[in-house]
Amino acid sequence: MTTTADSRRATKVAQSLTLDNLEKTYSSRGRATFHAVKGIDLHIEPGELVALLGPSGCGKTTTLRMIAGLETVSSGEILIGDRKISQLAPGKRGVGVGFESYALYPPLSVRDNLSYGLKARKVAGADELVATIARRLEMEDLLDLRPAGLSSGQKQRVALARALVRNPPVLLLDEPLSHLDASARQRVRRELKMLQREFGYTTIVVTHDQVEALSLADRLAVMDGGIIQQYGTPDEVFDDPANIFVAEFVGEPQINMFDGIVRLENGSAVVSVGSAGNLPVSTRNVVEGQSVRVGVRPQDMTMVPGPAGHRQIAVHVKHFEHLMEFGLVQVNTAEAESTGSGSKLMVQTPAHERFAAGDECAATAPPERVYLFDPETGNRLR
Ligand code: ATP
């Protein structure tokens, strides 16, 4: 059966969103106080979902508020399709926002809060659309309540539903699931992703939760210090980090990061890790004796009992956790063991393997999964 909601979807035309060298400097009494966003370039394809991921204070919300028109732009431009919107009033931009702080009308029920705007615009099938979205976000039981009685998690779902029912060409969501409990969060996250696909909103989700970002996003923009550090698919960002910040910020358990020295052996490079041994690398643009930071994900390391051989490092097991689907082993390199100054690493091991504190093992990783970084700039060496 084709519902009104279905036909609304079919007629919707998704639009691209482009940020062109967008900057924001906050000021007070005419004096610049904080350079929060430092020239962001981002192109989001029609219907794509992009997650802005980064630590607290990196400029995510400021970026979203500039797109929504809730914050002025210091310089640069925002385009929906080829329409410049940075100087338009918020209501004229064609942008739907799901900010938690967005006020609901206290005297109206949740249902009326959701349908109010649609009915004011005489949108056909408003009640049906509200019912569909409420069912999908598991909030039908909230429809007859008033906002004052809602918990923070419930308010958050209402804010999300309100943004979705408007069916905007561009949808902006700031930490849309942060107040939901763990299981509701997973379910609503899946529904949100499916609704976004079906309705075709071009969407930005701001989050500092990497699981949320990785599971929702077609592409991730990883931000730090007001700058996009890397923009790519979740696989690209995880498998091919551009710098130390991205490598450390994305990935759970966190990537191992330690010092190394490049050695050339018969023309191919290895990286020596103190007196623990060498790891193979596939990096080409390095020279003999070069100091580097080495990044290896725990998931990419393999470890076997016994002394270290060719292109392996000697490690000493400090702690083993059996986590059912896999094991997590904390190891020290031989040097850390003897001097306390070497590297402490995490290795993720297969479910059936067991290790014990005190075991002497040999660890390694495939060369293409041993990332080298410039210790000064933090940039990836390739
Ligand atoms: P969070 O995840 O904590 O919300 P965020 O990445 O969204 O962080 P923003 O809220 O965009 O970060 O803030 C970026 C920086 O700008 C922060 O250092 C913040 O203190 C600063 N900032 C935000 N609003 C103002 C303001 N009105 N005046 C001055 N500085 C501000």
Short mmCIF file of C-alpha atoms and ligand atoms in Angstrom, two decimals:
data_model
loop_
_atom_site.label_atom_id
_atom_site.label_comp_id
_atom_site.label_asym_id
_atom_site.label_seq_id
_atom_site.Cartn_x
_atom_site.Cartn_y
_atom_site.Cartn_z
CA MET A 1 0.00 0.00 0.00
CA THR A 2 1.35 3.43 -0.86
CA THR A 3 0.97 5.86 2.01
CA THR A 4 1.08 9.61 1.90
CA ALA A 5 4.46 9.39 3.58
CA ASP A 6 5.67 7.16 0.71
CA SER A 7 4.48 9.58 -1.93
CA ARG A 8 6.12 12.49 -0.07
CA ARG A 9 9.37 10.58 -0.23
CA ALA A 10 9.03 9.90 -3.92
CA THR A 11 8.57 13.57 -4.76
CA LYS A 12 11.47 14.76 -2.65
CA VAL A 13 14.58 16.03 -4.41
CA ALA A 14 17.75 15.66 -2.38
CA GLN A 15 20.27 18.47 -2.56
CA SER A 16 23.97 18.76 -1.96
CA LEU A 17 25.43 20.83 0.87
CA THR A 18 28.75 22.61 0.46
CA LEU A 19 30.84 24.49 3.00
CA ASP A 20 33.36 26.72 1.31
CA ASN A 21 36.24 27.91 3.52
CA LEU A 22 33.83 28.48 6.40
CA GLU A 23 35.22 30.37 9.39
CA LYS A 24 33.91 31.50 12.74
CA THR A 25 35.61 33.86 15.15
CA TYR A 26 33.59 34.63 18.24
CA SER A 27 33.94 38.17 19.49
CA SER A 28 32.82 40.24 22.39
CA ARG A 29 32.49 44.05 22.35
CA GLY A 30 34.18 44.16 18.96
CA ARG A 31 37.21 42.12 20.07
CA ALA A 32 37.91 38.62 18.76
CA THR A 33 37.66 36.13 21.61
CA PHE A 34 37.94 32.69 20.00
CA HIS A 35 38.71 31.35 16.52
CA ALA A 36 36.39 28.34 16.73
CA VAL A 37 36.18 27.25 13.05
CA LYS A 38 39.26 27.81 10.90
CA GLY A 39 38.31 27.41 7.26
CA ILE A 40 36.24 24.31 6.64
CA ASP A 41 35.71 22.87 3.15
CA LEU A 42 33.15 20.09 2.93
CA HIS A 43 31.00 18.79 0.10
CA ILE A 44 28.11 16.49 0.97
CA GLU A 45 26.37 14.71 -1.90
CA PRO A 46 22.58 14.76 -2.17
CA GLY A 47 21.10 12.24 0.28
CA GLU A 48 24.41 11.51 1.97
CA LEU A 49 24.79 11.28 5.75
CA VAL A 50 27.97 12.82 7.11
CA ALA A 51 29.03 12.62 10.75
CA LEU A 52 31.06 15.49 12.21
CA LEU A 53 33.14 13.66 14.78
CA GLY A 54 35.56 15.23 17.21
CA PRO A 55 36.36 15.97 20.84
CA SER A 56 34.55 18.54 22.94
CA GLY A 57 35.31 22.10 21.85
CA CYS A 58 36.58 21.24 18.35
CA GLY A 59 33.93 23.39 16.63
CA LYS A 60 31.29 20.83 15.61
CA THR A 61 28.28 22.60 17.07
CA THR A 62 29.48 26.00 15.88
CA THR A 63 29.69 24.61 12.34
CA LEU A 64 26.18 23.17 12.56
CA ARG A 65 24.77 26.40 14.01
CA MET A 66 26.30 28.41 11.16
CA ILE A 67 24.61 26.12 8.62
CA ALA A 68 21.30 26.44 10.48
CA GLY A 69 21.62 30.23 10.61
CA LEU A 70 21.71 30.33 14.41
CA GLU A 71 25.24 31.74 14.35
CA THR A 72 26.65 34.31 11.94
CA VAL A 73 29.40 33.28 9.52
CA SER A 74 32.69 35.20 9.93
CA SER A 75 33.80 34.33 6.38
CA GLY A 76 33.24 31.72 3.71
CA GLU A 77 29.99 30.46 2.19
CA ILE A 78 27.38 27.75 2.66
CA LEU A 79 25.55 26.38 -0.39
CA ILE A 80 22.54 24.10 -0.71
CA GLY A 81 22.73 22.88 -4.29
CA ASP A 82 24.11 26.04 -5.91
CA ARG A 83 22.07 28.39 -3.69
CA LYS A 84 24.13 30.54 -1.31
CA ILE A 85 22.44 30.56 2.08
CA SER A 86 24.87 32.07 4.57
CA GLN A 87 23.09 35.43 4.63
CA LEU A 88 19.53 34.05 4.66
CA ALA A 89 17.30 33.97 7.74
CA PRO A 90 17.14 30.49 9.35
CA GLY A 91 13.55 29.91 8.17
CA LYS A 92 14.45 30.61 4.53
CA ARG A 93 17.33 28.14 4.30
CA GLY A 94 15.49 24.84 3.80
CA VAL A 95 17.33 23.31 6.72
CA GLY A 96 15.74 21.19 9.45
CA VAL A 97 17.42 21.16 12.83
CA GLY A 98 17.18 18.55 15.57
CA PHE A 99 18.82 20.50 18.37
CA GLU A 100 17.85 19.24 21.75
CA SER A 101 17.64 22.76 23.11
CA TYR A 102 15.01 23.68 20.54
CA ALA A 103 11.96 24.70 22.51
CA LEU A 104 8.71 22.78 22.28
CA TYR A 105 5.44 24.64 22.87
CA PRO A 106 4.53 23.73 26.46
CA PRO A 107 0.73 23.94 26.11
CA LEU A 108 0.65 21.59 23.11
CA SER A 109 0.83 17.81 23.22
CA VAL A 110 3.80 16.13 21.57
CA ARG A 111 1.52 15.17 18.67
CA ASP A 112 0.49 18.80 18.13
CA ASN A 113 4.06 19.99 18.54
CA LEU A 114 5.06 17.61 15.73
CA SER A 115 2.19 18.45 13.37
CA TYR A 116 1.89 22.19 14.13
CA GLY A 117 4.32 23.39 11.46
CA LEU A 118 2.98 20.96 8.85
CA LYS A 119 -0.61 22.04 9.40
CA ALA A 120 0.37 25.72 9.33
CA ARG A 121 1.85 25.05 5.91
CA LYS A 122 -1.23 23.01 4.95
CA VAL A 123 0.86 19.93 4.21
CA ALA A 124 -1.40 17.02 3.20
CA GLY A 125 -1.23 13.88 5.36
CA ALA A 126 0.37 15.64 8.35
CA ASP A 127 -1.23 13.37 10.96
CA GLU A 128 -0.25 10.27 9.04
CA LEU A 129 3.34 11.41 8.69
CA VAL A 130 3.57 12.20 12.41
CA ALA A 131 2.15 8.75 13.22
CA THR A 132 4.67 7.03 10.91
CA ILE A 133 7.69 8.83 12.33
CA ALA A 134 6.47 8.31 15.93
CA ARG A 135 6.09 4.58 15.30
CA ARG A 136 9.51 4.31 13.71
CA LEU A 137 11.19 6.17 16.59
CA GLU A 138 9.28 4.09 19.17
CA MET A 139 7.57 7.11 20.68
CA GLU A 140 3.87 6.54 19.97
CA ASP A 141 3.24 6.45 23.72
CA LEU A 142 4.56 10.02 24.01
CA LEU A 143 2.19 11.58 21.49
CA ASP A 144 -0.51 12.59 23.96
CA LEU A 145 1.89 13.88 26.64
CA ARG A 146 2.90 17.48 27.17
CA PRO A 147 6.59 18.48 26.91
CA ALA A 148 6.91 19.35 30.61
CA GLY A 149 6.40 15.71 31.60
CA LEU A 150 9.09 14.28 29.32
CA SER A 151 12.46 12.89 30.39
CA SER A 152 15.57 14.18 28.62
CA GLY A 153 15.73 11.03 26.45
CA GLN A 154 12.07 11.44 25.48
CA LYS A 155 12.57 15.14 24.70
CA GLN A 156 15.45 14.14 22.49
CA ARG A 157 13.28 11.75 20.49
CA VAL A 158 10.63 14.45 20.10
CA ALA A 159 13.26 16.91 18.85
CA LEU A 160 14.48 14.29 16.36
CA ALA A 161 10.92 13.50 15.22
CA ARG A 162 10.17 17.20 14.81
CA ALA A 163 13.17 17.64 12.55
CA LEU A 164 12.25 14.53 10.51
CA VAL A 165 8.55 15.36 9.95
CA ARG A 166 9.49 18.68 8.39
CA ASN A 167 11.06 16.58 5.62
CA PRO A 168 13.76 19.18 4.93
CA PRO A 169 16.22 18.88 2.04
CA VAL A 170 19.02 19.29 4.60
CA LEU A 171 18.80 17.88 8.10
CA LEU A 172 21.15 18.88 10.94
CA LEU A 173 21.28 16.78 14.11
CA ASP A 174 23.39 17.67 17.13
CA GLU A 175 24.12 14.64 19.35
CA PRO A 176 20.62 13.30 18.54
CA LEU A 177 20.81 10.15 20.66
CA SER A 178 23.02 11.17 23.58
CA HIS A 179 20.33 10.90 26.29
CA LEU A 180 18.89 7.54 25.23
CA ASP A 181 19.77 4.42 27.17
CA ALA A 182 22.10 1.94 25.45
CA SER A 183 19.55 -0.41 23.89
CA ALA A 184 17.11 2.34 22.79
CA ARG A 185 20.07 4.16 21.36
CA GLN A 186 20.99 1.26 19.09
CA ARG A 187 17.43 0.76 17.88
CA VAL A 188 16.71 4.44 17.29
CA ARG A 189 20.08 4.77 15.55
CA ARG A 190 19.10 2.03 13.08
CA GLU A 191 15.68 3.59 12.48
CA LEU A 192 17.23 7.02 12.00
CA LYS A 193 19.58 5.62 9.40
CA MET A 194 16.73 3.85 7.57
CA LEU A 195 14.48 6.91 7.67
CA GLN A 196 17.32 9.05 6.38
CA ARG A 197 17.81 6.64 3.47
CA GLU A 198 14.11 6.38 2.65
CA PHE A 199 13.40 10.11 2.86
CA GLY A 200 16.70 11.10 1.27
CA TYR A 201 17.56 14.02 3.57
CA THR A 202 21.10 15.28 3.09
CA THR A 203 22.18 14.99 6.70
CA ILE A 204 24.90 16.11 9.10
CA VAL A 205 25.04 14.42 12.49
CA VAL A 206 27.31 15.95 15.10
CA THR A 207 28.66 13.47 17.60
CA HIS A 208 31.67 12.77 19.76
CA ASP A 209 30.70 9.09 19.87
CA GLN A 210 32.70 7.18 17.29
CA VAL A 211 30.43 4.11 17.31
CA GLU A 212 27.51 6.37 16.44
CA ALA A 213 29.55 8.07 13.74
CA LEU A 214 30.87 4.84 12.24
CA SER A 215 27.47 3.14 12.22
CA LEU A 216 25.47 6.06 10.83
CA ALA A 217 27.73 7.84 8.42
CA ASP A 218 28.38 7.42 4.72
CA ARG A 219 31.35 9.68 5.32
CA LEU A 220 33.06 11.05 8.43
CA ALA A 221 34.56 14.48 8.89
CA VAL A 222 36.94 14.14 11.82
CA MET A 223 37.49 17.57 13.42
CA ASP A 224 40.01 18.93 15.87
CA GLY A 225 40.97 22.51 16.72
CA GLY A 226 38.42 24.02 14.33
CA ILE A 227 39.83 22.12 11.34
CA ILE A 228 38.71 19.03 9.45
CA GLN A 229 41.56 16.61 9.99
CA GLN A 230 40.23 13.96 7.59
CA TYR A 231 37.12 13.47 5.44
CA GLY A 232 36.36 10.02 4.11
CA THR A 233 34.29 6.86 4.45
CA PRO A 234 34.50 5.11 7.83
CA ASP A 235 36.75 2.48 6.20
CA GLU A 236 39.08 5.11 4.74
CA VAL A 237 39.38 6.94 8.04
CA PHE A 238 39.94 3.75 10.03
CA ASP A 239 42.26 1.99 7.56
CA ASP A 240 44.16 4.98 6.23
CA PRO A 241 44.43 7.67 8.95
CA ALA A 242 45.84 10.99 7.75
CA ASN A 243 47.59 11.92 10.99
CA ILE A 244 48.20 10.94 14.60
CA PHE A 245 45.09 12.74 15.83
CA VAL A 246 42.74 10.78 13.54
CA ALA A 247 44.54 7.50 14.19
CA GLU A 248 44.17 7.97 17.94
CA PHE A 249 40.65 9.40 17.92
CA VAL A 250 39.02 6.74 15.72
CA GLY A 251 39.24 3.11 16.76
CA GLU A 252 38.41 1.15 19.88
CA PRO A 253 40.56 -0.10 21.57
CA GLN A 254 42.77 2.89 20.81
CA ILE A 255 45.65 2.49 18.38
CA ASN A 256 49.10 1.76 19.86
CA MET A 257 51.44 4.69 19.29
CA PHE A 258 55.17 4.51 20.04
CA ASP A 259 58.59 5.75 18.88
CA GLY A 260 60.62 3.97 16.24
CA ILE A 261 63.64 4.39 13.98
CA VAL A 262 63.55 3.53 10.29
CA ARG A 263 66.09 0.95 9.09
CA LEU A 264 66.58 0.00 5.48
CA GLU A 265 67.18 -3.71 4.92
CA ASN A 266 68.04 -4.66 1.34
CA GLY A 267 66.19 -1.58 0.09
CA SER A 268 62.96 -2.23 2.01
CA ALA A 269 62.12 -0.44 5.24
CA VAL A 270 61.52 -1.82 8.69
CA VAL A 271 61.01 0.16 11.86
CA SER A 272 63.08 -0.70 14.88
CA VAL A 273 61.32 -0.50 18.24
CA GLY A 274 64.12 0.02 20.75
CA SER A 275 65.81 -3.27 21.57
CA ALA A 276 62.51 -5.18 21.16
CA GLY A 277 63.08 -5.86 17.45
CA ASN A 278 61.75 -4.65 14.10
CA LEU A 279 58.33 -4.38 12.51
CA PRO A 280 57.84 -4.51 8.74
CA VAL A 281 56.51 -1.35 7.04
CA SER A 282 55.30 -0.56 3.52
CA THR A 283 56.10 3.18 3.74
CA ARG A 284 58.37 4.31 0.91
CA ASN A 285 59.19 7.93 1.63
CA VAL A 286 61.51 7.39 4.58
CA VAL A 287 65.29 7.32 5.05
CA GLU A 288 67.71 5.24 7.12
CA GLY A 289 67.84 6.44 10.74
CA GLN A 290 64.67 8.58 10.53
CA SER A 291 62.82 9.01 13.83
CA VAL A 292 59.11 8.29 13.48
CA ARG A 293 55.99 7.71 15.52
CA VAL A 294 54.62 4.25 14.84
CA GLY A 295 50.89 3.43 15.00
CA VAL A 296 49.56 -0.14 15.02
CA ARG A 297 45.97 -1.03 15.83
CA PRO A 298 45.50 -3.76 18.47
CA GLN A 299 43.27 -5.60 15.95
CA ASP A 300 46.10 -5.70 13.41
CA MET A 301 48.70 -7.22 15.73
CA THR A 302 49.30 -10.94 16.02
CA MET A 303 51.18 -12.56 18.85
CA VAL A 304 52.66 -16.01 19.43
CA PRO A 305 54.48 -17.44 22.47
CA GLY A 306 58.28 -17.64 22.20
CA PRO A 307 61.24 -15.44 21.32
CA ALA A 308 60.97 -12.74 18.64
CA GLY A 309 62.16 -13.66 15.16
CA HIS A 310 62.63 -11.73 11.94
CA ARG A 311 60.36 -8.62 11.76
CA GLN A 312 58.80 -9.30 15.11
CA ILE A 313 59.12 -7.53 18.45
CA ALA A 314 59.70 -9.20 21.80
CA VAL A 315 56.95 -8.51 24.29
CA HIS A 316 56.14 -9.51 27.82
CA VAL A 317 52.49 -10.11 28.81
CA LYS A 318 51.34 -7.88 31.69
CA HIS A 319 47.61 -8.52 31.66
CA PHE A 320 45.15 -10.68 29.73
CA GLU A 321 41.41 -10.06 29.45
CA HIS A 322 39.17 -12.71 27.93
CA LEU A 323 36.22 -10.80 26.46
CA MET A 324 34.40 -13.78 24.90
CA GLU A 325 34.53 -12.71 21.22
CA PHE A 326 38.22 -11.84 21.52
CA GLY A 327 41.01 -11.35 24.04
CA LEU A 328 42.82 -8.13 24.93
CA VAL A 329 46.41 -8.43 26.03
CA GLN A 330 48.45 -5.64 27.54
CA VAL A 331 52.11 -6.21 26.78
CA ASN A 332 55.36 -4.38 27.41
CA THR A 333 58.20 -4.38 24.94
CA ALA A 334 61.40 -5.90 26.27
CA GLU A 335 62.77 -2.41 26.84
CA ALA A 336 59.75 -1.29 28.86
CA GLU A 337 60.25 -4.36 30.98
CA SER A 338 63.91 -3.63 31.73
CA THR A 339 63.98 0.19 31.86
CA GLY A 340 60.34 1.20 32.33
CA SER A 341 60.72 3.64 29.42
CA GLY A 342 59.75 1.48 26.45
CA SER A 343 56.36 0.90 24.92
CA LYS A 344 53.21 -0.51 26.45
CA LEU A 345 50.96 -1.98 23.80
CA MET A 346 47.54 -3.57 23.49
CA VAL A 347 47.08 -6.64 21.28
CA GLN A 348 43.68 -8.03 20.35
CA THR A 349 43.83 -11.83 20.15
CA PRO A 350 41.43 -14.49 18.77
CA ALA A 351 38.74 -15.83 21.14
CA HIS A 352 40.26 -19.28 21.55
CA GLU A 353 43.77 -18.12 22.52
CA ARG A 354 44.82 -17.68 26.14
CA PHE A 355 47.76 -15.74 27.56
CA ALA A 356 48.97 -15.23 31.11
CA ALA A 357 50.93 -12.48 32.83
CA GLY A 358 54.63 -13.21 32.47
CA ASP A 359 54.41 -14.95 29.07
CA GLU A 360 57.23 -14.01 26.69
CA CYS A 361 55.84 -13.58 23.17
CA ALA A 362 56.66 -12.34 19.68
CA ALA A 363 54.31 -9.75 18.16
CA THR A 364 54.03 -8.41 14.64
CA ALA A 365 51.59 -6.87 12.13
CA PRO A 366 51.26 -6.81 8.33
CA PRO A 367 53.51 -4.06 6.86
CA GLU A 368 50.58 -2.12 5.35
CA ARG A 369 48.96 -1.93 8.82
CA VAL A 370 52.06 -0.44 10.49
CA TYR A 371 51.52 3.32 10.09
CA LEU A 372 54.40 5.78 10.32
CA PHE A 373 53.94 9.44 11.28
CA ASP A 374 56.17 12.50 11.32
CA PRO A 375 56.81 13.13 15.04
CA GLU A 376 56.90 16.91 14.50
CA THR A 377 53.79 17.50 12.38
CA GLY A 378 51.87 14.34 13.27
CA ASN A 379 51.20 13.78 9.54
CA ARG A 380 51.24 10.34 8.03
CA LEU A 381 54.37 9.27 6.14
CA ARG A 382 53.51 7.27 3.04
P1 ATP B 1 30.92 19.95 22.36
O1 ATP B 1 30.99 18.52 21.87
O2 ATP B 1 31.46 20.10 23.75
O3 ATP B 1 29.60 20.60 22.15
P2 ATP B 1 31.90 21.29 19.98
O4 ATP B 1 32.92 20.60 19.16
O5 ATP B 1 30.51 21.25 19.50
O6 ATP B 1 32.00 20.77 21.48
P3 ATP B 1 31.65 24.15 19.91
O7 ATP B 1 30.43 24.21 20.80
O8 ATP B 1 31.45 24.38 18.48
O9 ATP B 1 32.42 22.78 20.15
O10 ATP B 1 32.71 25.19 20.48
C1 ATP B 1 33.96 25.40 19.85
C2 ATP B 1 34.78 26.37 20.66
O11 ATP B 1 34.19 27.66 20.58
C3 ATP B 1 34.86 26.02 22.14
O12 ATP B 1 36.18 26.23 22.58
C4 ATP B 1 33.91 26.99 22.79
O13 ATP B 1 34.34 27.31 24.09
C5 ATP B 1 34.00 28.19 21.88
N1 ATP B 1 32.73 28.96 21.89
C6 ATP B 1 31.49 28.45 21.63
N2 ATP B 1 30.56 29.44 21.72
C7 ATP B 1 31.23 30.58 22.03
C8 ATP B 1 30.86 31.95 22.25
N3 ATP B 1 29.59 32.34 22.15
N4 ATP B 1 31.85 32.83 22.54
C9 ATP B 1 33.14 32.46 22.62
N5 ATP B 1 33.57 31.19 22.42
C10 ATP B 1 32.64 30.26 22.12
#
